[in-house]
mmCIF file of C-alpha atoms in Angstrom:
data_model
loop_
_atom_site.group_PDB
_atom_site.id
_atom_site.type_symbol
_atom_site.label_atom_id
_atom_site.label_comp_id
_atom_site.label_asym_id
_atom_site.label_seq_id
_atom_site.Cartn_x
_atom_site.Cartn_y
_atom_site.Cartn_z
ATOM 1 C CA UNK A 175 -23.355 14.294 37.545
ATOM 2 C CA UNK A 176 -19.728 13.121 36.508
ATOM 3 C CA UNK A 177 -16.609 15.289 37.016
ATOM 4 C CA UNK A 178 -14.521 12.810 35.022
ATOM 5 C CA UNK A 179 -15.485 11.531 31.598
ATOM 6 C CA UNK A 180 -16.169 7.994 30.815
ATOM 7 C CA UNK A 181 -15.365 6.004 27.796
ATOM 8 C CA UNK A 182 -18.785 5.306 26.681
ATOM 9 C CA UNK A 183 -20.991 5.674 23.716
ATOM 10 C CA UNK A 184 -23.457 7.948 25.535
ATOM 11 C CA UNK A 185 -23.661 11.644 26.201
ATOM 12 C CA UNK A 186 -21.784 12.856 29.424
ATOM 13 C CA UNK A 187 -22.671 15.734 31.528
ATOM 14 C CA UNK A 188 -19.216 16.982 33.348
ATOM 15 C CA UNK A 189 -19.265 19.445 35.931
ATOM 16 C CA UNK A 190 -16.120 21.891 36.123
ATOM 17 C CA UNK A 191 -14.284 21.793 39.732
ATOM 18 C CA UNK A 192 -13.166 24.889 41.197
ATOM 19 C CA UNK A 193 -9.414 24.147 40.573
ATOM 20 C CA UNK A 194 -10.056 24.056 36.870
ATOM 21 C CA UNK A 195 -11.722 27.353 36.506
ATOM 22 C CA UNK A 196 -10.164 29.701 34.010
ATOM 23 C CA UNK A 197 -8.906 26.870 31.615
ATOM 24 C CA UNK A 198 -9.846 27.151 28.071
ATOM 25 C CA UNK A 199 -12.875 24.520 26.982
ATOM 26 C CA UNK A 200 -10.488 23.231 23.947
ATOM 27 C CA UNK A 201 -7.557 22.250 26.625
ATOM 28 C CA UNK A 202 -9.944 21.139 29.058
ATOM 29 C CA UNK A 203 -11.443 18.598 26.538
ATOM 30 C CA UNK A 204 -7.954 17.533 25.627
ATOM 31 C CA UNK A 205 -7.003 16.838 29.208
ATOM 32 C CA UNK A 206 -10.339 15.118 29.936
ATOM 33 C CA UNK A 207 -10.647 13.111 26.885
ATOM 34 C CA UNK A 208 -7.300 11.273 26.893
ATOM 35 C CA UNK A 209 -6.312 10.011 23.403
ATOM 36 C CA UNK A 210 -8.848 12.115 21.460
ATOM 37 C CA UNK A 211 -7.366 13.729 18.403
ATOM 38 C CA UNK A 212 -6.972 17.345 18.579
ATOM 39 C CA UNK A 213 -8.706 17.422 15.213
ATOM 40 C CA UNK A 214 -11.865 15.580 16.753
ATOM 41 C CA UNK A 215 -12.129 18.020 19.785
ATOM 42 C CA UNK A 216 -12.286 21.198 17.438
ATOM 43 C CA UNK A 217 -14.772 19.428 15.221
ATOM 44 C CA UNK A 218 -17.261 18.605 17.984
ATOM 45 C CA UNK A 219 -16.623 22.066 19.335
ATOM 46 C CA UNK A 220 -17.143 23.694 15.904
ATOM 47 C CA UNK A 221 -20.421 21.746 15.154
ATOM 48 C CA UNK A 222 -21.851 22.661 18.492
ATOM 49 C CA UNK A 223 -21.812 19.048 19.867
ATOM 50 C CA UNK A 224 -20.084 20.133 23.140
ATOM 51 C CA UNK A 225 -22.329 22.580 25.154
ATOM 52 C CA UNK A 226 -21.429 24.639 28.086
ATOM 53 C CA UNK A 227 -24.502 25.287 30.425
ATOM 54 C CA UNK A 228 -26.856 24.231 27.301
ATOM 55 C CA UNK A 229 -25.071 26.756 24.977
ATOM 56 C CA UNK A 230 -22.541 26.570 22.227
ATOM 57 C CA UNK A 231 -19.040 28.047 23.013
ATOM 58 C CA UNK A 232 -16.082 28.869 21.065
ATOM 59 C CA UNK A 233 -12.661 26.957 21.709
ATOM 60 C CA UNK A 234 -11.385 30.096 23.480
ATOM 61 C CA UNK A 235 -14.092 30.210 26.109
ATOM 62 C CA UNK A 236 -12.724 30.058 29.767
ATOM 63 C CA UNK A 237 -14.483 27.636 32.026
ATOM 64 C CA UNK A 238 -16.054 28.782 35.400
ATOM 65 C CA UNK A 239 -16.396 26.648 38.436
ATOM 66 C CA UNK A 240 -19.661 24.823 38.223
ATOM 67 C CA UNK A 241 -20.018 25.123 34.554
ATOM 68 C CA UNK A 242 -21.709 21.841 33.023
ATOM 69 C CA UNK A 243 -20.080 20.570 30.017
ATOM 70 C CA UNK A 244 -22.056 18.301 27.669
ATOM 71 C CA UNK A 245 -19.684 15.801 25.712
ATOM 72 C CA UNK A 246 -21.209 13.919 22.933
ATOM 73 C CA UNK A 247 -20.817 10.153 22.636
ATOM 74 C CA UNK A 248 -17.198 9.196 21.170
ATOM 75 C CA UNK A 249 -15.131 6.173 21.053
ATOM 76 C CA UNK A 250 -11.788 6.943 22.800
ATOM 77 C CA UNK A 251 -8.644 4.771 22.792
ATOM 78 C CA UNK A 252 -8.768 2.304 25.874
ATOM 79 C CA UNK A 253 -6.019 2.056 28.427
ATOM 80 C CA UNK A 254 -4.401 -1.199 27.029
ATOM 81 C CA UNK A 255 -4.635 0.179 23.355
ATOM 82 C CA UNK A 256 -1.207 0.427 21.767
ATOM 83 C CA UNK A 257 0.621 3.694 22.732
ATOM 84 C CA UNK A 258 0.439 6.300 20.346
ATOM 85 C CA UNK A 259 4.072 7.605 20.444
ATOM 86 C CA UNK A 260 6.958 5.055 19.313
ATOM 87 C CA UNK A 261 9.392 4.236 21.976
ATOM 88 C CA UNK A 262 12.496 5.645 20.182
ATOM 89 C CA UNK A 263 11.044 9.061 20.205
ATOM 90 C CA UNK A 264 9.918 8.764 23.775
ATOM 91 C CA UNK A 265 13.339 7.730 24.666
ATOM 92 C CA UNK A 266 14.856 10.782 22.734
ATOM 93 C CA UNK A 267 12.630 13.285 24.445
ATOM 94 C CA UNK A 268 13.196 11.865 27.827
ATOM 95 C CA UNK A 269 16.792 12.216 27.379
ATOM 96 C CA UNK A 270 16.325 15.857 26.139
ATOM 97 C CA UNK A 271 14.852 16.957 29.399
ATOM 98 C CA UNK A 272 17.057 19.660 31.030
ATOM 99 C CA UNK A 273 14.903 20.459 34.051
ATOM 100 C CA UNK A 274 12.013 18.699 36.116
ATOM 101 C CA UNK A 275 10.430 19.265 39.544
ATOM 102 C CA UNK A 276 7.098 18.695 40.927
ATOM 103 C CA UNK A 277 5.461 21.613 38.759
ATOM 104 C CA UNK A 278 7.473 22.056 35.810
ATOM 105 C CA UNK A 279 9.147 20.102 33.004
ATOM 106 C CA UNK A 280 11.483 21.757 30.718
ATOM 107 C CA UNK A 281 12.797 19.899 27.507
ATOM 108 C CA UNK A 282 15.322 20.802 24.776
ATOM 109 C CA UNK A 283 12.896 20.038 21.961
ATOM 110 C CA UNK A 284 14.610 18.684 18.800
ATOM 111 C CA UNK A 285 13.994 20.507 15.402
ATOM 112 C CA UNK A 286 11.171 18.763 13.363
ATOM 113 C CA UNK A 287 9.040 17.532 16.152
ATOM 114 C CA UNK A 288 5.705 19.463 16.612
ATOM 115 C CA UNK A 289 4.732 20.627 20.237
ATOM 116 C CA UNK A 290 1.090 18.822 19.818
ATOM 117 C CA UNK A 291 -0.718 16.803 17.398
ATOM 118 C CA UNK A 292 -3.089 18.214 14.864
ATOM 119 C CA UNK A 293 -2.974 19.419 10.956
ATOM 120 C CA UNK A 294 -2.299 15.695 10.122
ATOM 121 C CA UNK A 295 0.009 14.848 13.007
ATOM 122 C CA UNK A 296 -1.238 12.327 15.435
ATOM 123 C CA UNK A 297 1.018 13.379 18.143
ATOM 124 C CA UNK A 298 3.605 15.934 19.383
ATOM 125 C CA UNK A 299 5.889 16.680 22.383
ATOM 126 C CA UNK A 300 2.746 17.044 24.695
ATOM 127 C CA UNK A 301 1.228 13.619 23.753
ATOM 128 C CA UNK A 302 4.543 12.111 24.184
ATOM 129 C CA UNK A 303 4.875 13.367 27.846
ATOM 130 C CA UNK A 304 1.588 12.432 28.676
ATOM 131 C CA UNK A 305 2.540 8.900 27.718
ATOM 132 C CA UNK A 306 6.075 9.179 29.548
ATOM 133 C CA UNK A 307 4.337 10.798 32.590
ATOM 134 C CA UNK A 308 1.034 9.117 33.121
ATOM 135 C CA UNK A 309 0.543 10.023 36.553
ATOM 136 C CA UNK A 310 0.940 13.628 35.803
ATOM 137 C CA UNK A 311 -2.755 14.361 35.053
ATOM 138 C CA UNK A 312 -2.475 18.163 34.440
ATOM 139 C CA UNK A 313 0.372 18.196 31.857
ATOM 140 C CA UNK A 314 0.008 21.351 29.621
ATOM 141 C CA UNK A 315 2.133 23.388 27.136
ATOM 142 C CA UNK A 316 3.225 26.584 28.684
ATOM 143 C CA UNK A 317 3.997 28.186 25.321
ATOM 144 C CA UNK A 318 4.774 26.995 21.836
ATOM 145 C CA UNK A 319 7.661 26.551 19.466
ATOM 146 C CA UNK A 320 7.348 25.995 15.863
ATOM 147 C CA UNK A 321 7.759 22.441 14.664
ATOM 148 C CA UNK A 322 11.205 23.239 12.958
ATOM 149 C CA UNK A 323 12.628 25.569 15.877
ATOM 150 C CA UNK A 324 14.495 23.712 18.443
ATOM 151 C CA UNK A 325 15.416 24.631 22.045
ATOM 152 C CA UNK A 326 13.771 24.985 25.545
ATOM 153 C CA UNK A 327 10.103 24.192 25.827
ATOM 154 C CA UNK A 328 8.279 24.626 29.071
ATOM 155 C CA UNK A 329 5.550 21.989 30.087
ATOM 156 C CA UNK A 330 3.529 22.787 33.200
ATOM 157 C CA UNK A 331 2.676 19.591 35.361
ATOM 158 C CA UNK A 332 0.372 21.540 37.649
ATOM 159 C CA UNK A 333 -2.523 23.923 36.869
ATOM 160 C CA UNK A 334 -0.926 26.519 39.463
ATOM 161 C CA UNK A 335 2.415 26.438 37.796
ATOM 162 C CA UNK A 336 0.671 26.943 34.295
ATOM 163 C CA UNK A 337 -1.380 29.984 35.804
ATOM 164 C CA UNK A 338 2.125 31.378 37.183
ATOM 165 C CA UNK A 339 3.933 30.979 34.056
ATOM 166 C CA UNK A 340 1.272 32.436 31.879
ATOM 167 C CA UNK A 341 0.969 35.520 34.098
ATOM 168 C CA UNK A 342 4.706 35.916 33.816
ATOM 169 C CA UNK A 343 4.756 35.648 30.018
ATOM 170 C CA UNK A 344 1.983 38.449 29.858
ATOM 171 C CA UNK A 345 4.236 40.731 32.220
ATOM 172 C CA UNK A 346 6.796 42.780 30.700
ATOM 173 C CA UNK A 347 10.255 41.142 31.592
ATOM 174 C CA UNK A 348 8.607 38.362 33.289
ATOM 175 C CA UNK A 349 10.328 35.718 31.235
ATOM 176 C CA UNK A 350 13.577 36.166 29.407
ATOM 177 C CA UNK A 351 13.591 33.882 26.366
ATOM 178 C CA UNK A 352 16.618 34.140 24.099
ATOM 179 C CA UNK A 353 17.149 32.449 20.456
ATOM 180 C CA UNK A 354 20.195 31.860 18.227
ATOM 181 C CA UNK A 355 19.536 32.422 14.641
ATOM 182 C CA UNK A 356 21.902 31.878 11.633
ATOM 183 C CA UNK A 357 20.803 34.546 9.055
ATOM 184 C CA UNK A 358 21.733 35.173 5.453
ATOM 185 C CA UNK A 359 24.080 38.247 4.960
ATOM 186 C CA UNK A 360 25.596 40.727 7.111
ATOM 187 C CA UNK A 361 23.076 41.783 9.850
ATOM 188 C CA UNK A 362 22.872 45.567 9.845
ATOM 189 C CA UNK A 363 24.356 47.135 12.898
ATOM 190 C CA UNK A 364 21.433 49.699 13.031
ATOM 191 C CA UNK A 365 18.850 46.819 13.534
ATOM 192 C CA UNK A 366 19.077 46.302 17.110
ATOM 193 C CA UNK A 367 15.229 46.557 17.470
ATOM 194 C CA UNK A 368 12.736 45.418 14.811
ATOM 195 C CA UNK A 369 9.460 46.992 15.650
ATOM 196 C CA UNK A 370 7.053 45.830 13.181
ATOM 197 C CA UNK A 371 3.460 44.807 13.406
ATOM 198 C CA UNK A 372 2.638 41.331 12.199
ATOM 199 C CA UNK A 373 -0.619 39.928 10.516
ATOM 200 C CA UNK A 374 -1.558 36.384 10.279
ATOM 201 C CA UNK A 375 -3.011 35.296 7.035
ATOM 202 C CA UNK A 376 -4.119 31.573 6.060
ATOM 203 C CA UNK A 377 -3.564 30.811 2.240
ATOM 204 C CA UNK A 378 -6.103 28.830 0.478
ATOM 205 C CA UNK A 379 -3.857 25.743 0.720
ATOM 206 C CA UNK A 380 -4.445 26.081 4.646
ATOM 207 C CA UNK A 381 -0.669 27.092 5.057
ATOM 208 C CA UNK A 382 -0.422 29.903 7.695
ATOM 209 C CA UNK A 383 1.874 32.796 6.788
ATOM 210 C CA UNK A 384 2.693 36.006 8.589
ATOM 211 C CA UNK A 385 3.700 39.281 7.125
ATOM 212 C CA UNK A 386 4.719 42.737 8.436
ATOM 213 C CA UNK A 387 1.515 44.983 8.007
ATOM 214 C CA UNK A 388 0.167 48.065 9.646
ATOM 215 C CA UNK A 389 -2.929 46.424 10.354
ATOM 216 C CA UNK A 390 -1.243 43.611 12.244
ATOM 217 C CA UNK A 391 -0.374 43.248 15.982
ATOM 218 C CA UNK A 392 2.265 45.034 17.619
ATOM 219 C CA UNK A 393 5.643 43.119 17.562
ATOM 220 C CA UNK A 394 9.086 43.799 18.982
ATOM 221 C CA UNK A 395 12.233 41.778 18.895
ATOM 222 C CA UNK A 396 15.625 42.660 20.178
ATOM 223 C CA UNK A 397 18.662 41.452 18.080
ATOM 224 C CA UNK A 398 22.401 41.282 19.003
ATOM 225 C CA UNK A 399 25.091 40.328 16.651
ATOM 226 C CA UNK A 400 27.120 37.167 17.996
ATOM 227 C CA UNK A 401 29.394 36.332 15.243
ATOM 228 C CA UNK A 402 29.893 37.535 11.604
ATOM 229 C CA UNK A 403 31.022 35.237 8.826
ATOM 230 C CA UNK A 404 32.161 37.866 6.309
ATOM 231 C CA UNK A 405 29.324 39.082 4.398
ATOM 232 C CA UNK A 406 27.903 35.697 3.856
ATOM 233 C CA UNK A 407 26.115 35.038 7.271
ATOM 234 C CA UNK A 408 25.671 36.266 10.702
ATOM 235 C CA UNK A 409 24.878 34.532 13.923
ATOM 236 C CA UNK A 410 22.502 36.632 15.965
ATOM 237 C CA UNK A 411 20.778 36.669 19.354
ATOM 238 C CA UNK A 412 17.089 37.324 19.226
ATOM 239 C CA UNK A 413 14.872 38.339 22.312
ATOM 240 C CA UNK A 414 11.137 38.457 21.444
ATOM 241 C CA UNK A 415 9.558 41.053 23.696
ATOM 242 C CA UNK A 416 5.958 40.127 22.164
ATOM 243 C CA UNK A 417 5.107 36.595 21.362
ATOM 244 C CA UNK A 418 3.626 36.677 17.891
ATOM 245 C CA UNK A 419 3.381 33.480 15.560
ATOM 246 C CA UNK A 420 6.677 33.248 13.385
ATOM 247 C CA UNK A 421 7.799 36.662 15.124
ATOM 248 C CA UNK A 422 11.615 36.168 14.857
ATOM 249 C CA UNK A 423 11.463 34.498 11.407
ATOM 250 C CA UNK A 424 9.473 37.380 9.907
ATOM 251 C CA UNK A 425 11.397 40.043 11.711
ATOM 252 C CA UNK A 426 14.670 38.633 10.445
ATOM 253 C CA UNK A 427 13.391 38.635 6.774
ATOM 254 C CA UNK A 428 12.058 42.318 7.330
ATOM 255 C CA UNK A 429 15.624 43.308 8.244
ATOM 256 C CA UNK A 430 17.080 41.786 5.180
ATOM 257 C CA UNK A 431 18.597 38.750 6.670
ATOM 258 C CA UNK A 432 16.195 35.661 6.436
ATOM 259 C CA UNK A 433 16.977 32.722 8.780
ATOM 260 C CA UNK A 434 18.954 29.819 7.173
ATOM 261 C CA UNK A 435 16.583 26.754 6.275
ATOM 262 C CA UNK A 436 13.362 28.622 6.577
ATOM 263 C CA UNK A 437 11.105 27.089 3.917
ATOM 264 C CA UNK A 438 8.367 29.812 4.469
ATOM 265 C CA UNK A 439 10.451 33.086 4.752
ATOM 266 C CA UNK A 440 13.939 32.116 3.567
ATOM 267 C CA UNK A 441 15.883 32.945 0.661
ATOM 268 C CA UNK A 442 16.213 29.776 -1.768
ATOM 269 C CA UNK A 443 19.899 29.923 -2.986
ATOM 270 C CA UNK A 444 21.061 30.566 0.532
ATOM 271 C CA UNK A 445 19.163 27.575 1.828
ATOM 272 C CA UNK A 446 20.453 25.475 -0.700
ATOM 273 C CA UNK A 447 24.131 26.225 -0.033
ATOM 274 C CA UNK A 448 23.544 25.688 3.776
ATOM 275 C CA UNK A 449 21.913 22.395 2.864
ATOM 276 C CA UNK A 450 24.904 21.462 0.811
ATOM 277 C CA UNK A 451 27.027 21.991 3.911
ATOM 278 C CA UNK A 452 24.757 19.340 5.801
ATOM 279 C CA UNK A 453 22.405 21.998 7.243
ATOM 280 C CA UNK A 454 18.888 20.456 6.659
ATOM 281 C CA UNK A 455 16.987 22.176 9.337
ATOM 282 C CA UNK A 456 15.648 25.669 10.433
ATOM 283 C CA UNK A 457 18.513 27.502 11.971
ATOM 284 C CA UNK A 458 16.492 28.961 14.967
ATOM 285 C CA UNK A 459 17.157 27.665 18.391
ATOM 286 C CA UNK A 460 15.602 28.633 21.813
ATOM 287 C CA UNK A 461 18.930 28.747 23.700
ATOM 288 C CA UNK A 462 18.263 30.204 27.105
ATOM 289 C CA UNK A 463 15.277 30.918 29.544
ATOM 290 C CA UNK A 464 15.349 32.904 32.707
ATOM 291 C CA UNK A 465 12.057 32.716 34.927
ATOM 292 C CA UNK A 466 10.960 33.065 38.422
ATOM 293 C CA UNK A 467 9.342 29.955 39.976
ATOM 294 C CA UNK A 468 6.311 30.375 42.290
ATOM 295 C CA UNK A 469 8.434 30.111 45.281
ATOM 296 C CA UNK A 470 10.625 33.225 44.141
ATOM 297 C CA UNK A 471 13.607 31.096 43.005
ATOM 298 C CA UNK A 472 15.226 32.212 39.889
ATOM 299 C CA UNK A 473 15.656 29.403 37.338
ATOM 300 C CA UNK A 474 18.303 29.818 34.552
ATOM 301 C CA UNK A 475 18.477 27.370 31.944
ATOM 302 C CA UNK A 476 20.401 26.893 28.656
ATOM 303 C CA UNK A 477 20.148 24.293 25.890
ATOM 304 C CA UNK A 478 23.113 23.293 23.521
ATOM 305 C CA UNK A 479 22.501 23.368 19.835
ATOM 306 C CA UNK A 480 22.367 19.777 18.002
ATOM 307 C CA UNK A 481 25.378 18.256 16.030
ATOM 308 C CA UNK A 482 24.091 19.334 12.726
ATOM 309 C CA UNK A 483 24.117 22.783 13.610
ATOM 310 C CA UNK A 484 27.620 22.679 15.098
ATOM 311 C CA UNK A 485 28.777 20.901 11.948
ATOM 312 C CA UNK A 486 27.480 23.676 9.687
ATOM 313 C CA UNK A 487 28.957 26.514 11.893
ATOM 314 C CA UNK A 488 32.438 24.721 11.846
ATOM 315 C CA UNK A 489 32.552 25.051 8.016
ATOM 316 C CA UNK A 490 31.698 28.863 8.035
ATOM 317 C CA UNK A 491 34.576 31.322 7.877
ATOM 318 C CA UNK A 492 34.821 34.033 10.154
ATOM 319 C CA UNK A 493 35.049 37.776 9.349
#
């Protein structure tokens, strides 16, 4: 029985080694089936073509040591196939690395680049780094940033680091992540905490939207005013205590101050004015990260905003 998949047209039976126990089946397949589009992996899971111990499983199923995974026949890219990610983007991401050691890589992700392929995208940051670091066989995203959000993104190079950081993210105060956001209007001094439950909805078009709803999951964001631009706009620091989809964006809107350039939750006239100043992006940036590594070392990182952000800020008038 194989422990690694072969690129053949026949059914494969893979046995899960002990070191991969606890990994989700979708992430396992993405790692094992190099070059397989994410959409293909979810399709074969949904159709039941992937079996674990002869039974159907959902994408969130966590593997156990010794599980036998049936993989259906599929044609994957050969090692000498043309690279998926273009060289200019690879170079841009290589230059955006702010920290790297044997177990962890942290990149200052540019706005407009997805963290992974899917939903019509053939690649994202993780696919690019798998191409940049072919010897790192266990590269996985530790967390996610929205496509249009820039800033610090953690990528684990080892399963042990991934487990350590996932545990830290679940623990209260285990990871200190801070964001900058440029918002419309004068941020209310009373809104130091926005504690409002969030509910995910998928529209008929397939677009994912989130709203404040008492039936949603608990969500808490701490906000701090950094700079006021009259009553026109405010630069705030946001610290998400929970990690819900679109949390900072929806909480900012809930406080009456949507984030500049937010196509989903923003305010159209304000966004147009910011675009006229040259701000053609979402003004949300993961600026700092404070984590404890497995050896007890404290890692503190900061990432600068891009030139477009700086150029817009330079044109706004202080209070």
